[in-house]
Coordinates of C-alpha atoms in Angstrom, one line a residue:
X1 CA -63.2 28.2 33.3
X2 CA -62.3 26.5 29.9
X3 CA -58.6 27.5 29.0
X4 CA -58.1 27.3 25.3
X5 CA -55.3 25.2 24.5
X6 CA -51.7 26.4 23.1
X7 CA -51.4 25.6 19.8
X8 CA -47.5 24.7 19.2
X9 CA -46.4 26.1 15.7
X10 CA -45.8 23.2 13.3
X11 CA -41.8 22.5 13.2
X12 CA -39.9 23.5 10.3
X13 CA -38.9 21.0 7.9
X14 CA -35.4 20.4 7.6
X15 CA -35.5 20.1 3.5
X16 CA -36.8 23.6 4.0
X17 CA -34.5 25.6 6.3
X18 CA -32.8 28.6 5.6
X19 CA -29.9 27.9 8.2
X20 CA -28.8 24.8 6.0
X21 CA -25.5 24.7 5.3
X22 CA -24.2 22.6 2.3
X23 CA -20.3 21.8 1.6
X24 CA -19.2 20.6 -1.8
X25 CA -15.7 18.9 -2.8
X26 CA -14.6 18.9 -6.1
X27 CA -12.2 15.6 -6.8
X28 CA -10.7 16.9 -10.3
X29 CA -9.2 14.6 -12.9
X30 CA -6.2 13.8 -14.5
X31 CA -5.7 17.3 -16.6
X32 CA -2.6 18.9 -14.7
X33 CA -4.0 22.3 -13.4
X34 CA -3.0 24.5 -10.5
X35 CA -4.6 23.7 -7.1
X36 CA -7.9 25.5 -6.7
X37 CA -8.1 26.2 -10.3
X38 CA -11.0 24.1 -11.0
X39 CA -13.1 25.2 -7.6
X40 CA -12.7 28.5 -8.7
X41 CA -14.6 27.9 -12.2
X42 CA -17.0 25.8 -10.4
X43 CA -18.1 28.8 -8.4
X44 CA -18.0 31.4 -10.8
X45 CA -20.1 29.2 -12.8
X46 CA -22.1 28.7 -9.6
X47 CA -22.4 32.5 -9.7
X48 CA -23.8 32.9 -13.6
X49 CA -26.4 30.0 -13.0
X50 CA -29.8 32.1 -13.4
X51 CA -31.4 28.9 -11.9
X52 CA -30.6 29.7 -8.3
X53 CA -28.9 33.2 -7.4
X54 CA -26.0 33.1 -5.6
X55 CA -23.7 35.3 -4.1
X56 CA -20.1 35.3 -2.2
X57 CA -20.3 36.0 1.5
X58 CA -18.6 38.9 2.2
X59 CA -19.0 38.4 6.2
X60 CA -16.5 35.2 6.3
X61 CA -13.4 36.5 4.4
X62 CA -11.9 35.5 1.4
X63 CA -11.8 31.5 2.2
X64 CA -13.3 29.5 4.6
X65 CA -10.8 27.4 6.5
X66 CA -11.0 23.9 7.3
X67 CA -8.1 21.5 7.9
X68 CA -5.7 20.6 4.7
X69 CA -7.6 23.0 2.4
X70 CA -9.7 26.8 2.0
X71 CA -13.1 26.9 0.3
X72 CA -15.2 29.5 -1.1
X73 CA -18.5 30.7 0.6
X74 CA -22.1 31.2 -1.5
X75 CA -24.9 32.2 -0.4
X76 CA -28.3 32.3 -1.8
X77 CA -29.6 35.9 -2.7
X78 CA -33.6 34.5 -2.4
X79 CA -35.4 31.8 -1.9
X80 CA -37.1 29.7 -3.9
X81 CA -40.7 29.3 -4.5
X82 CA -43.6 27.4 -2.2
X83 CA -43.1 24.8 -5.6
X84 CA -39.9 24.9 -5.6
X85 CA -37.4 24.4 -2.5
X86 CA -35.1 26.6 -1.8
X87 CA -31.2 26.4 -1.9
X88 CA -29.0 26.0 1.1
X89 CA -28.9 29.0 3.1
X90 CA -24.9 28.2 2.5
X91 CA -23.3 26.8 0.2
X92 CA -18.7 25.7 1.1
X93 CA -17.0 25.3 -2.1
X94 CA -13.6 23.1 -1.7
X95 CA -11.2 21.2 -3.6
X96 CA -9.7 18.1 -3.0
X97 CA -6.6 18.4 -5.1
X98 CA -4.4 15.3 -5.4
X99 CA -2.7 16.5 -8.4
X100 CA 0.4 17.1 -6.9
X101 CA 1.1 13.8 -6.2
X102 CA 1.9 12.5 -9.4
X103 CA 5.0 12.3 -11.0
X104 CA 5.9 16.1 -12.9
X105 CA 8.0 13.5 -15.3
X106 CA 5.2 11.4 -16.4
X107 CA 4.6 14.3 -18.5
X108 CA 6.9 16.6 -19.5
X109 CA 10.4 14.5 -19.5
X110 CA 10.3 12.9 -22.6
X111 CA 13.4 10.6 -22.1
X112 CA 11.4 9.2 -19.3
X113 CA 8.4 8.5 -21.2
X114 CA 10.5 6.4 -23.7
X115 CA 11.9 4.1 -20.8
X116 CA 8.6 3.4 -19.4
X117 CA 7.1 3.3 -22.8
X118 CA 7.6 -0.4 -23.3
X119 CA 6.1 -1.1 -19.7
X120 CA 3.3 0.8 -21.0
X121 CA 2.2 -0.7 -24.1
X122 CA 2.2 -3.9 -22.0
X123 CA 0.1 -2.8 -19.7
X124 CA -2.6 -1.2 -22.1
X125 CA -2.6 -3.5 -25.4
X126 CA -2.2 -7.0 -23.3
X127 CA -5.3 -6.8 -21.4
X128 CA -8.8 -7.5 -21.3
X129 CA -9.7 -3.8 -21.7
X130 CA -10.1 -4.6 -25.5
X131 CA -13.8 -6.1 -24.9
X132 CA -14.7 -2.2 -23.9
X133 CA -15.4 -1.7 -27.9
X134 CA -18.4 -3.7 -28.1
X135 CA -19.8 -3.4 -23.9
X136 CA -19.5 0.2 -22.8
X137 CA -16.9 2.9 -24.4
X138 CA -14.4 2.3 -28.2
X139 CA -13.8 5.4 -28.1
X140 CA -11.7 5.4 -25.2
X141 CA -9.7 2.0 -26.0
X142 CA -9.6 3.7 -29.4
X143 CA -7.9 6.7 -28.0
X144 CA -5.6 4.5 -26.1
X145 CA -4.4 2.8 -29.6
X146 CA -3.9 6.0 -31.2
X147 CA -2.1 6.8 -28.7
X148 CA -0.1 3.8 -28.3
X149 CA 0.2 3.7 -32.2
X150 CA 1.8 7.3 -31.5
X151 CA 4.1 6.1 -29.3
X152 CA 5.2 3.5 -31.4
X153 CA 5.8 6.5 -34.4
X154 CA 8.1 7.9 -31.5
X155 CA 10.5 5.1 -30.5
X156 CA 10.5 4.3 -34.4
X157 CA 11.4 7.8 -35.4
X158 CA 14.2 7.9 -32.7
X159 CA 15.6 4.6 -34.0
X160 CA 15.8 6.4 -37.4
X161 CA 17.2 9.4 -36.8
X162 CA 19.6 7.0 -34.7
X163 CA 20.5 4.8 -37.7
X164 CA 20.5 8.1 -40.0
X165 CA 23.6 9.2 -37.7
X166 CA 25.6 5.7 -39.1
X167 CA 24.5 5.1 -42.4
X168 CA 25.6 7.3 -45.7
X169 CA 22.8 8.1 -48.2
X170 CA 25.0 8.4 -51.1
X171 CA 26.0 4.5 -50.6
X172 CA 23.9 1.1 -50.7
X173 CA 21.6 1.7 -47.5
X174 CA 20.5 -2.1 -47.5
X175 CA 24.1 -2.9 -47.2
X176 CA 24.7 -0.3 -44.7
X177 CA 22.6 -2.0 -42.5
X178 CA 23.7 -5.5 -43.2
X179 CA 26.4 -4.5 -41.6
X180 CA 25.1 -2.8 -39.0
X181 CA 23.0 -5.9 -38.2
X182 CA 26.1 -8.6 -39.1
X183 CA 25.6 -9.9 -34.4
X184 CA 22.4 -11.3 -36.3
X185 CA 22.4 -12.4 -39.8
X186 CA 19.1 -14.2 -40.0
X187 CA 17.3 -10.9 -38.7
X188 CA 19.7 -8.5 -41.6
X189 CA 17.8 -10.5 -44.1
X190 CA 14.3 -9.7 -43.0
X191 CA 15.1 -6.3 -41.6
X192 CA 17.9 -4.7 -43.7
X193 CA 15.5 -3.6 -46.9
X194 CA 12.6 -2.1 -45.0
X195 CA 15.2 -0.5 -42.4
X196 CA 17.1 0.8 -45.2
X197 CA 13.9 2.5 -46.7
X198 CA 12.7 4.2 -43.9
X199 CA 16.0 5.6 -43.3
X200 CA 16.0 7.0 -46.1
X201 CA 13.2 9.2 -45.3
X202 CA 14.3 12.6 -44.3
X203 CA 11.5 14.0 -41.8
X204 CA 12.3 11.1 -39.3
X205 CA 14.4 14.0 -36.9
X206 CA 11.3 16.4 -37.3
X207 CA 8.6 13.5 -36.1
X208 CA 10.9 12.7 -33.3
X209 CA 11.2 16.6 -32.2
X210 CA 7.3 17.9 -32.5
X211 CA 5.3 14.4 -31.6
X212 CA 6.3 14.3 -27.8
X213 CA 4.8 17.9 -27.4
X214 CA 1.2 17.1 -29.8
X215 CA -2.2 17.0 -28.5
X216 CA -1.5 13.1 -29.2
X217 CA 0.7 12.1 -26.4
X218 CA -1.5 13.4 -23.8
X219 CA -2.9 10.4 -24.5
X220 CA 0.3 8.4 -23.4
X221 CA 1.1 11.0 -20.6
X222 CA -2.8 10.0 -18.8
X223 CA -2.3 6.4 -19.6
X224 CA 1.1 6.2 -18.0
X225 CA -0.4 8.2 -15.0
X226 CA -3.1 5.8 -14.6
X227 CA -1.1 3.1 -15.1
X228 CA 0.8 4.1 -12.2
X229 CA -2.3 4.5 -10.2
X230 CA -4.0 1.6 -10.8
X231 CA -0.9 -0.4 -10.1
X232 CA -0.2 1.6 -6.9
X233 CA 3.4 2.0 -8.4
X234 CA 6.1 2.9 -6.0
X235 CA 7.1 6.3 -6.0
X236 CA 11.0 7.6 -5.3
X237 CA 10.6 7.3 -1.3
X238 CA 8.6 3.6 -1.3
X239 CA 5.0 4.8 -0.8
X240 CA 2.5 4.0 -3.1
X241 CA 1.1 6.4 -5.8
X242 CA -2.9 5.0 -5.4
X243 CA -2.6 5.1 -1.7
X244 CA -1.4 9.1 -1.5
X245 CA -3.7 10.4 -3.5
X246 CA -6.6 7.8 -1.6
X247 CA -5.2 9.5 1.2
X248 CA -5.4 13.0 0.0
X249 CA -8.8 13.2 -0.7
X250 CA -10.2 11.4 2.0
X251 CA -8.4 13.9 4.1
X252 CA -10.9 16.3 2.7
X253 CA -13.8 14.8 3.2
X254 CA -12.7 13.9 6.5
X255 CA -12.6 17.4 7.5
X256 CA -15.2 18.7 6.1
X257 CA -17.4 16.1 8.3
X258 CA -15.8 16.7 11.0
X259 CA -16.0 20.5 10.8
X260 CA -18.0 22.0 13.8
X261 CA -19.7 25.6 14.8
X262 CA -18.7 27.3 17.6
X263 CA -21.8 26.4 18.9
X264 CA -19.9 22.6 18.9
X265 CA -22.4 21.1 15.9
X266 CA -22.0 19.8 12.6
X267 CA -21.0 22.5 10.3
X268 CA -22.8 21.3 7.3
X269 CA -25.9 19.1 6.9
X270 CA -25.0 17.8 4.0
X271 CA -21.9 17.0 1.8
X272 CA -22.0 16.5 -2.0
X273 CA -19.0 15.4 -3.6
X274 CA -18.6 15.8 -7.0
X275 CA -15.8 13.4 -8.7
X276 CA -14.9 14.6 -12.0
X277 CA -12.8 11.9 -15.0
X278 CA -10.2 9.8 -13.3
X279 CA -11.4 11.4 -9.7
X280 CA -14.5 9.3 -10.3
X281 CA -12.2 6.9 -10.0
X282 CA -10.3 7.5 -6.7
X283 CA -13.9 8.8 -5.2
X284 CA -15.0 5.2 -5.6
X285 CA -11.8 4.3 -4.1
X286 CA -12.1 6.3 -0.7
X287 CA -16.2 5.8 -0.5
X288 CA -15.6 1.6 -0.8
X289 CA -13.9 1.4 2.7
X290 CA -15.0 4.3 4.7
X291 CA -15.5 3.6 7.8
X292 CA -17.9 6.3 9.8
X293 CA -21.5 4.8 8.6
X294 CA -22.9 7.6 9.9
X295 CA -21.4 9.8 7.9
X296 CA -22.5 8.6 4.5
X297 CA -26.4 9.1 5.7
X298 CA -25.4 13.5 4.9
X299 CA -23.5 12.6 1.8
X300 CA -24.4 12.4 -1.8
X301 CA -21.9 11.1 -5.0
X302 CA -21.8 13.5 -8.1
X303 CA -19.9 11.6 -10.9
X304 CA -19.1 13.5 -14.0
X305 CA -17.6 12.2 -17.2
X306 CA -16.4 8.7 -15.6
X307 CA -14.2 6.1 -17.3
X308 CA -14.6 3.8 -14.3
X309 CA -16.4 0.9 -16.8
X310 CA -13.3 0.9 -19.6
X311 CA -10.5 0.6 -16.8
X312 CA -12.2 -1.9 -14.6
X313 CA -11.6 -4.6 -17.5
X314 CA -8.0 -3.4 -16.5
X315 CA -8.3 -3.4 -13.0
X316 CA -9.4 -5.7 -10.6
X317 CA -9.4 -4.3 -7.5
X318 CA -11.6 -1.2 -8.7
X319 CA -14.0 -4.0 -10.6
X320 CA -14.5 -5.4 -7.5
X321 CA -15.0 -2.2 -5.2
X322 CA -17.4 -0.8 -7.7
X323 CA -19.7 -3.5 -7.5
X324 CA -19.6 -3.4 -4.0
X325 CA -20.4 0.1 -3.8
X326 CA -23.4 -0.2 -6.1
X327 CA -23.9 -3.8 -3.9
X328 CA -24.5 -2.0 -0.8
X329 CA -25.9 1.3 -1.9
X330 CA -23.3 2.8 1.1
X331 CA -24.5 6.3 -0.3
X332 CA -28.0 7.5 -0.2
X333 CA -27.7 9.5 -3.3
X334 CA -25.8 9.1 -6.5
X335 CA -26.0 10.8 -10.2
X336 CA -23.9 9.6 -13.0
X337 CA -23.4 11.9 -16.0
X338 CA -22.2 11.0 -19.0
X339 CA -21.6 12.6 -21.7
X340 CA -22.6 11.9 -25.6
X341 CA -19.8 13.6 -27.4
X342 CA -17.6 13.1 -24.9
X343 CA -15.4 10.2 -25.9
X344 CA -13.6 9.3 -22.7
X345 CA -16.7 8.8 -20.4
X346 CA -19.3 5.8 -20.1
X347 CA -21.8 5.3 -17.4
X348 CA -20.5 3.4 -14.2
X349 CA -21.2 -0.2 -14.1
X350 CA -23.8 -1.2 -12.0
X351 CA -25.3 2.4 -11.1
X352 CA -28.5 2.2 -13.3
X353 CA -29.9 -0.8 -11.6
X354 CA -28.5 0.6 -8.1
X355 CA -30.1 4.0 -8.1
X356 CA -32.6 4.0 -11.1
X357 CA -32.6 5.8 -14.4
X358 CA -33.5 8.9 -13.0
X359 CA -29.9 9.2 -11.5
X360 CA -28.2 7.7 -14.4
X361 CA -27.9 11.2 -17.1
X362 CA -26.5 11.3 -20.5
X363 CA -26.2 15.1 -21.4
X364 CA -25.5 16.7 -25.1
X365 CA -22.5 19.4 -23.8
X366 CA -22.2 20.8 -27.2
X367 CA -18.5 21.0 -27.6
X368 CA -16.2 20.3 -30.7
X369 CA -17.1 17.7 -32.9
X370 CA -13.4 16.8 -34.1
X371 CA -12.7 13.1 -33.0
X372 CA -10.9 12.6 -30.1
X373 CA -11.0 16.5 -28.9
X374 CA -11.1 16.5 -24.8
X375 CA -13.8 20.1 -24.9
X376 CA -16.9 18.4 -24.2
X377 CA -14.9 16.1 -21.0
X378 CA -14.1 19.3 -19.7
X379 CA -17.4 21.1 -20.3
X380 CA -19.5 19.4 -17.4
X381 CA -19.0 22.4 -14.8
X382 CA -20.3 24.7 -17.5
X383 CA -23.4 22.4 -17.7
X384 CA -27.1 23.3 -16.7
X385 CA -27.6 20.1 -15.2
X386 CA -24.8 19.6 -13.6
X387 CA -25.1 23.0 -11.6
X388 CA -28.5 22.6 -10.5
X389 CA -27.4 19.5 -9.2
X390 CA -24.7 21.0 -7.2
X391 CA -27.3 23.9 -5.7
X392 CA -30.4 22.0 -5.2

């Protein structure tokens, strides 16, 4: 008697299960913002992506827990098509904020912003950066000399208003500040006339009130902050800026793959991280040296908006651990956006030839035209692209 054999039902590929479970960290940028702020857009733009519907899980609570931060939890509301794969089964929005380990001062204290200014305009103008006009980004070493220029307009308005305190308009200004400048008599006679005429303008007090609080001196306010990240300044207790906020990402990411069911196994299949602006920067930072191999097989690199190729001319160390990066293709999977109106980004050096044009995207985000606006750098998690990215 001929038994018929059992025919074993073909196994489920993984690409297509509907018990995946996907987490995504969010490394935000410079822009001072409240923590979880900028997950929280990310998933309600999530929500309004007609690509992919989504939905919050009602059965896990408000936030889903894992160690040193709280995500949100999506799921999808169908599947997709026999064409067209579906989305994770689950989908663990979380944050990895770092923004609270900068300096408050660096900007809102103006008075501290004029004692580091100096250090600052050393930093930025002597430097190879300048070569960035004709290689990757101007705009952004453009910004960087307005913004320097504007700094300059400061310290010159507060010497001014200074000198304006001293000197009497209804007598001879030039020899007002002959006199003021008698320690140096060879520097009076270059100095005294033009000093003298720009004293005598009136709206010097005015310029040094209203330009510390323009759109203009965010400029200065990032470049001091990346100034002291790049250096790894000291902070007040003797612990390096670069190295805490390093630290306080790769804390999140550490957690999340290390995050277990109760069941004792991995709680996600995969992790995307999505670095957004000058957390580009520290995602390149953490990814260079991290140790678990095995780990970076599940992950994949999102980078949105990235100045990485203007300040590696300033920086070796992130020069050197880019190339390395894109050297030893340590992560399976990596897009680069850019945007076209969006001054302060440039593709990431080396990426193109380490993951192919296909993962190298240059998108039209539609924002303001003006010159130097910051809408369309902070238009990528409103972006088609950039969302189905995230969900696929």
């Amino acid at each position: 008697m001929n038994v018929p054999a059992v025919v074993q039902p073909a196994p489920v590929p993984a690409t297509v299960s509907r018990a995946r479970r996907r987490a995504v960290i969010f490394v935000p940028g410079l822009k001072r913002r409240e923590r979880n702020q900028q997950r929280d857009a990310l998933v309600e733009n999530l929500l309004l992506n007609e690509d992919v519907p989504l939905r919050r899980s009602a059965s896990d609570g408000d936030e889903i827990k894992i160690a040193g931060t709280a995500g949100v939890r999506l799921k999808a509301a169908r599947t997709g098509t026999e064409t067209d794969p579906p989305a994770p089964g689950e989908i663990d929005i979380f944050e990895a904020y770092w923004g609270d380990q900068l300096p408050v001062d660096a900007e809102q204290q103006p008075l501290r912003r004029m004692t580091r200014g100096l250090a600052l305009l050393r930093y930025w103008f002597v430097s190879p950066m300048w070569g960035a006009f004709s290689s990757t980004s101007w705009q952004i070493p453009a910004g960087l000399l307005l913004g320097g220029g504007a700094l300059v307009l400061w310290y010159l308005s507060l010497l001014a208003t200074f000198a304006g305190q001293w000197l009497d308009p209804a007598s001879d200004l030039t020899a007002q500040a002959k006199q003021l400048m008698s320690f140096a008599p060879w520097l009076a006679d270059w100095l005294a006339v033009p000093i003298a005429y720009v004293a005598s303008w009136r709206i010097w007090p005015l310029i040094s009130l209203l330009l510390p609080i323009t759109p203009i001196m965010v400029i200065v306010d990032h470049a001091q902050a990346v100034r002291l990240l790049l250096t790894n300044a000291m902070d007040e207790k003797g612990i390096g800026r670069r190295a805490r906020v390093r630290k306080a990402v790769a804390d999140v990411l550490s957690a999340a793959a290390e995050a277990r069911t109760s069941d004792g196994e991995p709680a996600y299949s995969e992790i995307v991280i999505v670095g957004h602006s000058f957390g580009t920067i520290i995602l390149i930072d953490v990814l260079a040296d991290w140790p678990y191999e095995a780990e970076l097989a599940k992950l994949s690199v999102v980078t949105l908006g990235s100045p990485q190729s203007v300040l590696a001319r300033r920086s070796s160390w992130l020069k050197e651990e880019t190339r390395r990066l894109m050297q030893e293709r340590r992560v399976s999977a990596w897009t680069d956006i850019s945007g076209e109106d969006d001054y302060l980004s440039a593709p990431i050096d080396g990426h193109k030839a380490a993951y192919g044009t296909a993962c190298a995207l240059t998108l039209s985000l539609e924002q303001s035209g003006l010159p130097f606006s910051t809408s369309a750098h902070d238009a990528y998690l409103a972006s088609y692209e950039v969302l189905r990215l995230i969900v696929r």
